[in-house]
mmCIF file of N, CA and C in Angstrom:
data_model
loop_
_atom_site.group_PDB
_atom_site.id
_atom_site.type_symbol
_atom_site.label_atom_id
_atom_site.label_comp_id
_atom_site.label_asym_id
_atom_site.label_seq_id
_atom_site.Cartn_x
_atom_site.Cartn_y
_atom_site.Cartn_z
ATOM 1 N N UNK A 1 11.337 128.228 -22.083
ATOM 2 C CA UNK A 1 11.930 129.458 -21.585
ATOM 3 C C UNK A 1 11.029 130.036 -20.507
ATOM 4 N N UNK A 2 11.803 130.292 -19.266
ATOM 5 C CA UNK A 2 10.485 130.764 -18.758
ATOM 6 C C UNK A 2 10.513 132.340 -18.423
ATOM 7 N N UNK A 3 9.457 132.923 -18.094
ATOM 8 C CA UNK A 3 8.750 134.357 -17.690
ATOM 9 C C UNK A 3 9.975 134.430 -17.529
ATOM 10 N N UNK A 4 10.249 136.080 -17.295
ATOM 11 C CA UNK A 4 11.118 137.269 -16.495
ATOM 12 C C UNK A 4 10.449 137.720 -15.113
ATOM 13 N N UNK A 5 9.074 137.840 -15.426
ATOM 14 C CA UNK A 5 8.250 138.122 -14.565
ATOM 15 C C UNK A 5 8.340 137.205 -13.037
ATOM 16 N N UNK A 6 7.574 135.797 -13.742
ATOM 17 C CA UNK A 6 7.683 134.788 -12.818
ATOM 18 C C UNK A 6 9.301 134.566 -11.920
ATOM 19 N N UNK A 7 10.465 134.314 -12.610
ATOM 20 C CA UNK A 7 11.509 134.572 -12.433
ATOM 21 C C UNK A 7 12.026 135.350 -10.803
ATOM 22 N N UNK A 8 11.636 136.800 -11.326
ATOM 23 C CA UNK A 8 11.815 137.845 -10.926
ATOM 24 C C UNK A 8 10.662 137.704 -9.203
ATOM 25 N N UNK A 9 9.450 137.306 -9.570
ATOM 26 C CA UNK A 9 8.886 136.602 -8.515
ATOM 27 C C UNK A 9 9.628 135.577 -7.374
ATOM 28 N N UNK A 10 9.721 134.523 -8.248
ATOM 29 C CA UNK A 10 10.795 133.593 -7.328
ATOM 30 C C UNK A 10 11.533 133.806 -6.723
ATOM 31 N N UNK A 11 12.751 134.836 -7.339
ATOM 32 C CA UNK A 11 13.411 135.235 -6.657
ATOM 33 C C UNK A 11 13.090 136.047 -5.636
ATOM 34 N N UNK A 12 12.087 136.477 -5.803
ATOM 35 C CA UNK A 12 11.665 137.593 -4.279
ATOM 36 C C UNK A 12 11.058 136.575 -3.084
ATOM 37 N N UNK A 13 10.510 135.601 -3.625
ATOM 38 C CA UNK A 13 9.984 134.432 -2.757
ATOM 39 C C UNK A 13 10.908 134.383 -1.946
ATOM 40 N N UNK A 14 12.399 133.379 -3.216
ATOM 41 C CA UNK A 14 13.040 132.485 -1.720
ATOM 42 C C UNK A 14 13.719 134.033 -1.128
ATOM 43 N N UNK A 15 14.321 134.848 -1.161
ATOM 44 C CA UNK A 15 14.908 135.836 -0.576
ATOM 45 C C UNK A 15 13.885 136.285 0.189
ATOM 46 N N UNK A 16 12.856 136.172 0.165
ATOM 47 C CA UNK A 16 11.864 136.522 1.424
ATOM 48 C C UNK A 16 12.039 134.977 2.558
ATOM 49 N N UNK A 17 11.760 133.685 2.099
ATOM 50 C CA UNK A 17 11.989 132.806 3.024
ATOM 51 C C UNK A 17 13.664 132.752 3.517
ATOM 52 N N UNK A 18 14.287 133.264 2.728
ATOM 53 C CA UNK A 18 16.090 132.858 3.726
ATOM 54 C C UNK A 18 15.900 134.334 4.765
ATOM 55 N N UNK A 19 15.585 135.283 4.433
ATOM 56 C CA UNK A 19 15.288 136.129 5.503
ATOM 57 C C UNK A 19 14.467 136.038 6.755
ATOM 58 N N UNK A 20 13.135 135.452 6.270
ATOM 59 C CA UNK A 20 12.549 134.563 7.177
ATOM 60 C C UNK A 20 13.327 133.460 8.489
ATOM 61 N N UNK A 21 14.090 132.698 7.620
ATOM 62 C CA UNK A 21 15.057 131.993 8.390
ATOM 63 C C UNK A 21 15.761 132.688 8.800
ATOM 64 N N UNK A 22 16.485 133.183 8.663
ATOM 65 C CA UNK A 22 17.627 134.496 8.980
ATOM 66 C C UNK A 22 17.370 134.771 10.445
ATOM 67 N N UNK A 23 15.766 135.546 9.907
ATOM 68 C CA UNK A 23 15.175 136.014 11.597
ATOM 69 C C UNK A 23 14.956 135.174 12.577
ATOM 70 N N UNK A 24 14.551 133.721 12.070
ATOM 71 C CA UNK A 24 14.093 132.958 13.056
ATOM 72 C C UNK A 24 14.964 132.710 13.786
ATOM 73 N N UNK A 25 16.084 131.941 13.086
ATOM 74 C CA UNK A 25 17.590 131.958 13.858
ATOM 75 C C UNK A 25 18.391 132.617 14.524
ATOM 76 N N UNK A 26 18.401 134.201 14.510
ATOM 77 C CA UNK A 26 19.000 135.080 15.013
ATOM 78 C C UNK A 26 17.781 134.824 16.468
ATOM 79 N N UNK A 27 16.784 135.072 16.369
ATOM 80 C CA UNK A 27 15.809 135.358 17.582
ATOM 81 C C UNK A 27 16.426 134.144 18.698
ATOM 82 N N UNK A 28 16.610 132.884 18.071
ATOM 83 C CA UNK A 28 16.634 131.568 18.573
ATOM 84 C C UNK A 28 17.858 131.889 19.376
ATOM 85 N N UNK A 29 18.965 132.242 18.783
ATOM 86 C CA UNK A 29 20.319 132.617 19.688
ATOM 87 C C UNK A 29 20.587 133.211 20.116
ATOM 88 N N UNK A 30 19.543 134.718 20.548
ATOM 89 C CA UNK A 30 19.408 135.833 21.100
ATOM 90 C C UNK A 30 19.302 135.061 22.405
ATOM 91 N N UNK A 31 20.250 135.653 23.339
ATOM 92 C CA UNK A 31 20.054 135.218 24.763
ATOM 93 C C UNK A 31 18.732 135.346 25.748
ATOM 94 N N UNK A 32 18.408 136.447 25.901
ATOM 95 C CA UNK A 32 17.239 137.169 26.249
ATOM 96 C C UNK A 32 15.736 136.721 25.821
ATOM 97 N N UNK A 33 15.877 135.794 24.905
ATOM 98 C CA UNK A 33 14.579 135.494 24.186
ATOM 99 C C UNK A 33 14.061 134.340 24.926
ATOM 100 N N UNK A 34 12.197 134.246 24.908
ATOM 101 C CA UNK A 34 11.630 132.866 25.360
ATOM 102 C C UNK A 34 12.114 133.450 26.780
ATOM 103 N N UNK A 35 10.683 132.199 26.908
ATOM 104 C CA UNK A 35 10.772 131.767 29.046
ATOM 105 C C UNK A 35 11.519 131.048 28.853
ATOM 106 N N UNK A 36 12.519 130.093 28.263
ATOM 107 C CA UNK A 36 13.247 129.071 28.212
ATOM 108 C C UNK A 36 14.712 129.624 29.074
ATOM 109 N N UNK A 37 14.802 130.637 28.315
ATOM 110 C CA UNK A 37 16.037 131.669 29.215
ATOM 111 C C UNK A 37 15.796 132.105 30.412
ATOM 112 N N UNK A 38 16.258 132.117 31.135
ATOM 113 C CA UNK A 38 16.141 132.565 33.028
ATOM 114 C C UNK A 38 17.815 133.276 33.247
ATOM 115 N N UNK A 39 17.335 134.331 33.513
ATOM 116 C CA UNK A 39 18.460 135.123 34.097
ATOM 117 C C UNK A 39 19.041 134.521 35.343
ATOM 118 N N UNK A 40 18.237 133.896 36.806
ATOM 119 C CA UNK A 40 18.391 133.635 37.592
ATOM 120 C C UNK A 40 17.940 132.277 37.869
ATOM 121 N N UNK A 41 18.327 131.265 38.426
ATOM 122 C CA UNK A 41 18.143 130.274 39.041
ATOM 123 C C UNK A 41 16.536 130.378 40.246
ATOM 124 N N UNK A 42 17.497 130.917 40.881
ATOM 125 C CA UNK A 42 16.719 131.226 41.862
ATOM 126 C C UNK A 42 15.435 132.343 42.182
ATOM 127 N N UNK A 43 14.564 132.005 42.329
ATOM 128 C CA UNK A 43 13.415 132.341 42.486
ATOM 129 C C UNK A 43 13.590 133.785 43.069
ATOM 130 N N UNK A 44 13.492 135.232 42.715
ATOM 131 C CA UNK A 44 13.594 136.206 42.839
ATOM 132 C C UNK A 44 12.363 136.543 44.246
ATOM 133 N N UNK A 45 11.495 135.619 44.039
ATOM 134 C CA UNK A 45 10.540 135.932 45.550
ATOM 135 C C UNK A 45 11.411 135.371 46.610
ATOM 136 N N UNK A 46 11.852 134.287 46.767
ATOM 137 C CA UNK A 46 12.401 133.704 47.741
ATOM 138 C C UNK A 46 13.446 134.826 48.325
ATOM 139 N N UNK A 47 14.349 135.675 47.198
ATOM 140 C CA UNK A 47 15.137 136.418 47.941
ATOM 141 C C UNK A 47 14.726 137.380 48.443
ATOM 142 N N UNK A 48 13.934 138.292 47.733
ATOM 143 C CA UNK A 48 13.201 139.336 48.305
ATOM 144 C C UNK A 48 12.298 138.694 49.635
ATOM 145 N N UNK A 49 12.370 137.655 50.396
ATOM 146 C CA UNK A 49 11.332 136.933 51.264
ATOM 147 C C UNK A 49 12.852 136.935 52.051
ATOM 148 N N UNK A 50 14.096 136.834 51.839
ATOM 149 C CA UNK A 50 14.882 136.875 53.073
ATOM 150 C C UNK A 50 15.379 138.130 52.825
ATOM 151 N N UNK A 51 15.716 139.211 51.826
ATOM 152 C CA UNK A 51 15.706 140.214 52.371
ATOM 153 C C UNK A 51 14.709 141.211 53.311
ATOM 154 N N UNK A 52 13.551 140.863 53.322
ATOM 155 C CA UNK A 52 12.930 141.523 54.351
ATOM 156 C C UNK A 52 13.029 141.068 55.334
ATOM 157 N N UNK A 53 13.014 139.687 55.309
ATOM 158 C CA UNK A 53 13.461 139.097 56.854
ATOM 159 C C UNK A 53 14.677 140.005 58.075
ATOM 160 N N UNK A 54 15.507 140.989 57.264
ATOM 161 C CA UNK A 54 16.146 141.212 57.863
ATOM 162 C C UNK A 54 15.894 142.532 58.657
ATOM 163 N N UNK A 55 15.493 143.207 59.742
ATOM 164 C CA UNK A 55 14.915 144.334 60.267
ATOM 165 C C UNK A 55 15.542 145.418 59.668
ATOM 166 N N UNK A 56 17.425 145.126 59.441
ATOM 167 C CA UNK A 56 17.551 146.096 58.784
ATOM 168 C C UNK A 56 17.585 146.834 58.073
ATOM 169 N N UNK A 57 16.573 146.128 56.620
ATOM 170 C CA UNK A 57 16.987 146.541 55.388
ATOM 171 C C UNK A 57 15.370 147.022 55.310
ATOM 172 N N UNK A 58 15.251 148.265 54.731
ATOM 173 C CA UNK A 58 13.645 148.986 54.871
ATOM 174 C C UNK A 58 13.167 148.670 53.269
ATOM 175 N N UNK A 59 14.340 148.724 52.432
ATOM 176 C CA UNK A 59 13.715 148.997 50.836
ATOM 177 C C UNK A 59 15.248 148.117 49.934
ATOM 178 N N UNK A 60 14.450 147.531 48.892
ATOM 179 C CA UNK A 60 15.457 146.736 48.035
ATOM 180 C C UNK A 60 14.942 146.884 46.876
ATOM 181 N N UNK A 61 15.559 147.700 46.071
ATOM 182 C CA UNK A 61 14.867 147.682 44.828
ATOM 183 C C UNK A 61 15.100 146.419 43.927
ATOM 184 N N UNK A 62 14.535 146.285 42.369
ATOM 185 C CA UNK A 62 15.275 145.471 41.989
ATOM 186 C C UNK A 62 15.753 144.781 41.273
ATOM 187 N N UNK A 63 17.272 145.704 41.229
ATOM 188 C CA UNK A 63 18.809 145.587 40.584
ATOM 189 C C UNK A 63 18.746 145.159 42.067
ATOM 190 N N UNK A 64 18.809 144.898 43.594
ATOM 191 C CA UNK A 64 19.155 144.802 44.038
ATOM 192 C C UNK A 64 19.135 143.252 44.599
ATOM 193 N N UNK A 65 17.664 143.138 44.591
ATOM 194 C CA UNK A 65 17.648 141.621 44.762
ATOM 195 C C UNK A 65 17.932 140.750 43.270
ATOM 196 N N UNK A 66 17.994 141.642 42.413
ATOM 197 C CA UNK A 66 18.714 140.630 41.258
ATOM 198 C C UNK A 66 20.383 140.462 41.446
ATOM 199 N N UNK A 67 21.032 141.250 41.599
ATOM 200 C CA UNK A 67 22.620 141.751 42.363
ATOM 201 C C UNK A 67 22.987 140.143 42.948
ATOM 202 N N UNK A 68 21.806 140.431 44.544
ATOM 203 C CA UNK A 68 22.064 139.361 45.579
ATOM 204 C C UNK A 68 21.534 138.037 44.917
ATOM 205 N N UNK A 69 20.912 137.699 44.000
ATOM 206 C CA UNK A 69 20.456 136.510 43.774
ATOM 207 C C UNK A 69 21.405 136.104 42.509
ATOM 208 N N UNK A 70 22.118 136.496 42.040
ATOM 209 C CA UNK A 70 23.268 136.086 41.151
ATOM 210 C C UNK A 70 24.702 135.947 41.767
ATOM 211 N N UNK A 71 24.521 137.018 42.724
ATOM 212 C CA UNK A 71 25.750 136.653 43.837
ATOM 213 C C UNK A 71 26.081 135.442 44.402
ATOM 214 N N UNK A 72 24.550 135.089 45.075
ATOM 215 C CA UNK A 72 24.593 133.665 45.583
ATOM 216 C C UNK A 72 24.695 132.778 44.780
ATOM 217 N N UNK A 73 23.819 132.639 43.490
ATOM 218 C CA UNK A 73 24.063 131.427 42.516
ATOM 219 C C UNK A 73 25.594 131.546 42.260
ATOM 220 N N UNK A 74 26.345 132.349 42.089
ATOM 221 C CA UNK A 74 27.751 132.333 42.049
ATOM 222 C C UNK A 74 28.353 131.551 42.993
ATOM 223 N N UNK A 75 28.116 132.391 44.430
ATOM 224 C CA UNK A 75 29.186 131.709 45.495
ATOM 225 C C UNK A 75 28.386 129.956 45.313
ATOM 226 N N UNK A 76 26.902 130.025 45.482
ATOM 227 C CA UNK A 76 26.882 128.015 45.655
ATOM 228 C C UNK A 76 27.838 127.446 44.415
ATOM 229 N N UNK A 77 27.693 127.964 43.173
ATOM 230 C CA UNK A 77 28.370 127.534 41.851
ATOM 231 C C UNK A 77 30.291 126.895 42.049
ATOM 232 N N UNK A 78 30.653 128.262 43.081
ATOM 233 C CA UNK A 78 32.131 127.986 43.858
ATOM 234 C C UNK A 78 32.046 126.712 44.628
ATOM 235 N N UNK A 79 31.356 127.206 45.437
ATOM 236 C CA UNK A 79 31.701 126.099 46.586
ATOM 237 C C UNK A 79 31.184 124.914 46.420
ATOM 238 N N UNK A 80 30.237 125.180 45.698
ATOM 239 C CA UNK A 80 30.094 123.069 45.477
ATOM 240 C C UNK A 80 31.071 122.789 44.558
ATOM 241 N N UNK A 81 31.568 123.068 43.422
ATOM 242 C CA UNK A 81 32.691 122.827 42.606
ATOM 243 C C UNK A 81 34.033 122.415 43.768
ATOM 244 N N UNK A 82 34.655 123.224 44.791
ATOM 245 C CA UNK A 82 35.225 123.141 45.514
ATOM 246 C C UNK A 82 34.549 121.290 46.232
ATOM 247 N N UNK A 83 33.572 121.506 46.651
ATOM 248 C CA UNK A 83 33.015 120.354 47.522
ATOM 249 C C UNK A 83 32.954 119.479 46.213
ATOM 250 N N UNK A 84 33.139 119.325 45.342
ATOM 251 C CA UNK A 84 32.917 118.335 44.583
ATOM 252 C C UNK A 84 34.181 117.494 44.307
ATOM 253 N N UNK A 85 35.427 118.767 44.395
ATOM 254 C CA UNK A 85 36.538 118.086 44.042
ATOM 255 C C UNK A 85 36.954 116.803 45.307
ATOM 256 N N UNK A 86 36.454 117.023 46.438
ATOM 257 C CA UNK A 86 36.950 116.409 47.606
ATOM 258 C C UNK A 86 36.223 115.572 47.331
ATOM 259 N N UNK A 87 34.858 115.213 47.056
ATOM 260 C CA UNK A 87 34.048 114.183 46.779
ATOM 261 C C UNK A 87 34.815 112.803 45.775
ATOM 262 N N UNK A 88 35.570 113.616 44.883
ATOM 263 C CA UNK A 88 35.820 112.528 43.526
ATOM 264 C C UNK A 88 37.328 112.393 43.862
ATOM 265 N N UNK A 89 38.057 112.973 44.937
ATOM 266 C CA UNK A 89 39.318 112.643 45.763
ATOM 267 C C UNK A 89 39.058 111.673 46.159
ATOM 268 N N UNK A 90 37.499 111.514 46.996
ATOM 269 C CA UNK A 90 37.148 110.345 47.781
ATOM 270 C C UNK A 90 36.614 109.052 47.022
ATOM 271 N N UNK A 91 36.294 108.964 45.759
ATOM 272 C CA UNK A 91 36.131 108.728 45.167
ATOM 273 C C UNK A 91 34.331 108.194 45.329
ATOM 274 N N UNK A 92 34.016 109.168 44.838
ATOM 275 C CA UNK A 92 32.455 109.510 45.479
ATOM 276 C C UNK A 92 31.869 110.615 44.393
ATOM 277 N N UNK A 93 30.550 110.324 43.685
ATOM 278 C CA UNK A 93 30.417 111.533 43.046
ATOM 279 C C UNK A 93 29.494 112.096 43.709
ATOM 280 N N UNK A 94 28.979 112.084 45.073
ATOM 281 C CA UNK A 94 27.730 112.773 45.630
ATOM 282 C C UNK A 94 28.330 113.843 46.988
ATOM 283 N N UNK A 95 27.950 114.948 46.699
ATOM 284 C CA UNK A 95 28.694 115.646 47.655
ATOM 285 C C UNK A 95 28.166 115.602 49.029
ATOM 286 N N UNK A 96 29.244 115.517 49.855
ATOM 287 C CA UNK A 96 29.040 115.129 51.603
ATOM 288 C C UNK A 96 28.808 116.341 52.471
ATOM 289 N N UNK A 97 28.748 116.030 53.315
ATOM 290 C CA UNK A 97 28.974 117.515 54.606
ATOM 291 C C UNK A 97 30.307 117.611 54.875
ATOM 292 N N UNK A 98 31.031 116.694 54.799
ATOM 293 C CA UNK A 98 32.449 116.649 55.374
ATOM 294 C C UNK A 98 33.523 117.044 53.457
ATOM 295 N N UNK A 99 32.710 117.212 52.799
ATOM 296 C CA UNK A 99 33.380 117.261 51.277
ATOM 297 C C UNK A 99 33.108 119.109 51.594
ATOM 298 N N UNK A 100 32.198 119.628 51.877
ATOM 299 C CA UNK A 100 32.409 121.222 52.091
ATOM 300 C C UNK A 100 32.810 121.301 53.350
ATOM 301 N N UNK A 101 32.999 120.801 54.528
ATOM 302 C CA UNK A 101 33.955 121.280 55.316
ATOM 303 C C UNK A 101 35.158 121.570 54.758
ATOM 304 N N UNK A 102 35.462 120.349 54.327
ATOM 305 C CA UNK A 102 36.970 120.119 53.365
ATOM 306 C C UNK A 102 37.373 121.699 52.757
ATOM 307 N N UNK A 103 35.619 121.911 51.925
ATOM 308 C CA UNK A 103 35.858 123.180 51.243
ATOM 309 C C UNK A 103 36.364 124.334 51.547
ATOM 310 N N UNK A 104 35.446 124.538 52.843
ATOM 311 C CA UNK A 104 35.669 125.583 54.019
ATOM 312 C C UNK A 104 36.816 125.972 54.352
ATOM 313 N N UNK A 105 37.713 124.684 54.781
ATOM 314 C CA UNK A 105 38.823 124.960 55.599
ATOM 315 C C UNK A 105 40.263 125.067 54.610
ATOM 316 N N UNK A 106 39.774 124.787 53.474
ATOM 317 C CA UNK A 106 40.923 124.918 52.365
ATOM 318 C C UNK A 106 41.155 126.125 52.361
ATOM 319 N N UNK A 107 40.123 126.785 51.386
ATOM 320 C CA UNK A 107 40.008 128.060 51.064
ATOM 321 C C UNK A 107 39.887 129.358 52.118
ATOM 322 N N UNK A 108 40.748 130.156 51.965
ATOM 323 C CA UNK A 108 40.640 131.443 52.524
ATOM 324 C C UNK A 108 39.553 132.200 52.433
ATOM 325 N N UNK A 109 38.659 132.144 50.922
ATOM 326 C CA UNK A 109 37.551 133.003 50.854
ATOM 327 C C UNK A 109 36.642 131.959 51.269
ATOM 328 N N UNK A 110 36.914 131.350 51.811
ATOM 329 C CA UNK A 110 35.578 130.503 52.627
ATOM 330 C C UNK A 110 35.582 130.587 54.124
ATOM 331 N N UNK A 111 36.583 131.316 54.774
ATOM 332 C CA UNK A 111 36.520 131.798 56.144
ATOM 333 C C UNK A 111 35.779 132.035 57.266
ATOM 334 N N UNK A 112 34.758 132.581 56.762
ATOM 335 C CA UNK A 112 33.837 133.211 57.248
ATOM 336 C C UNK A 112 33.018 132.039 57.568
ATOM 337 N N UNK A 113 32.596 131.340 57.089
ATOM 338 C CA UNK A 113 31.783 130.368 56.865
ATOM 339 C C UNK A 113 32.520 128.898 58.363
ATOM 340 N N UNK A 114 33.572 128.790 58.750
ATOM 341 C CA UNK A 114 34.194 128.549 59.554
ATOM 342 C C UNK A 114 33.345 128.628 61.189
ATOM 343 N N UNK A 115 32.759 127.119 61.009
ATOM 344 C CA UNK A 115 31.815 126.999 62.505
ATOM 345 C C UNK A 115 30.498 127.255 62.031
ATOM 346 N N UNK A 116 30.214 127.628 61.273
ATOM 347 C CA UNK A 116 28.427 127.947 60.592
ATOM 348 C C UNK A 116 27.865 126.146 60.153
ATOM 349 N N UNK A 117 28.753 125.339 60.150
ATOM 350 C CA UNK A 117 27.692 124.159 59.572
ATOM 351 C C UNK A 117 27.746 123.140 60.910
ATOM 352 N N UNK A 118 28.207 123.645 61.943
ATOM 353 C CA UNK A 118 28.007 122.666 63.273
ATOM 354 C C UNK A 118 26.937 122.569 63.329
#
């Protein structure tokens, strides 16, 4: 027969280790957690290094160069997807210069961009 005492122990043990686990796991799937997670791709100096480049812009705080540096990982995220589809049309999985022209001239929100890769 054993203790009440001991028992009563054990049980506080493992309910201390599944909580233990509990936490570890929750931390693990917390987005935000670890250097492993990166908000941005792209190197937050590099942008702040072409936003000053520009004479006109005096001050960028930064929400701002975080803003523009998720913006862009967005639009490249578009447009190579776009340039990719023309690639595997061609039956090619490496994307070309002439696979984002393709892109360019399809799409309306790629307009702008129209004469920029001559």
């Amino acid at each position: 027969m054993e203790d009440p005492e001991n028992a009563a122990a054990d049980e506080r043990d493992q309910e201390s280790r599944q909580s233990a686990q509990l936490d570890a796991e929750a931390e693990a799937e917390r987005p935000n957690s670890g250097a492993q997670h990166k908000l941005l791709r792209l190197p937050l100096s590099r942008i702040k290094g072409l936003i000053k480049a520009d004479p006109e812009v005096t001050l960028a705080s930064q929400e701002a160069v975080f803003a523009i540096g998720k913006a862009t990982e967005l639009f490249v995220e578009v447009i190579a997807k776009d340039a990719y589809t023309y690639a595997l049309q061609a039956k090619r999985k490496t994307i070309q210069r002439k696979d984002l022209d393709n892109a360019v001239d399809a799409a309306d929100e790629f307009a702008f961009l129209e004469g920029t890769l001559e």
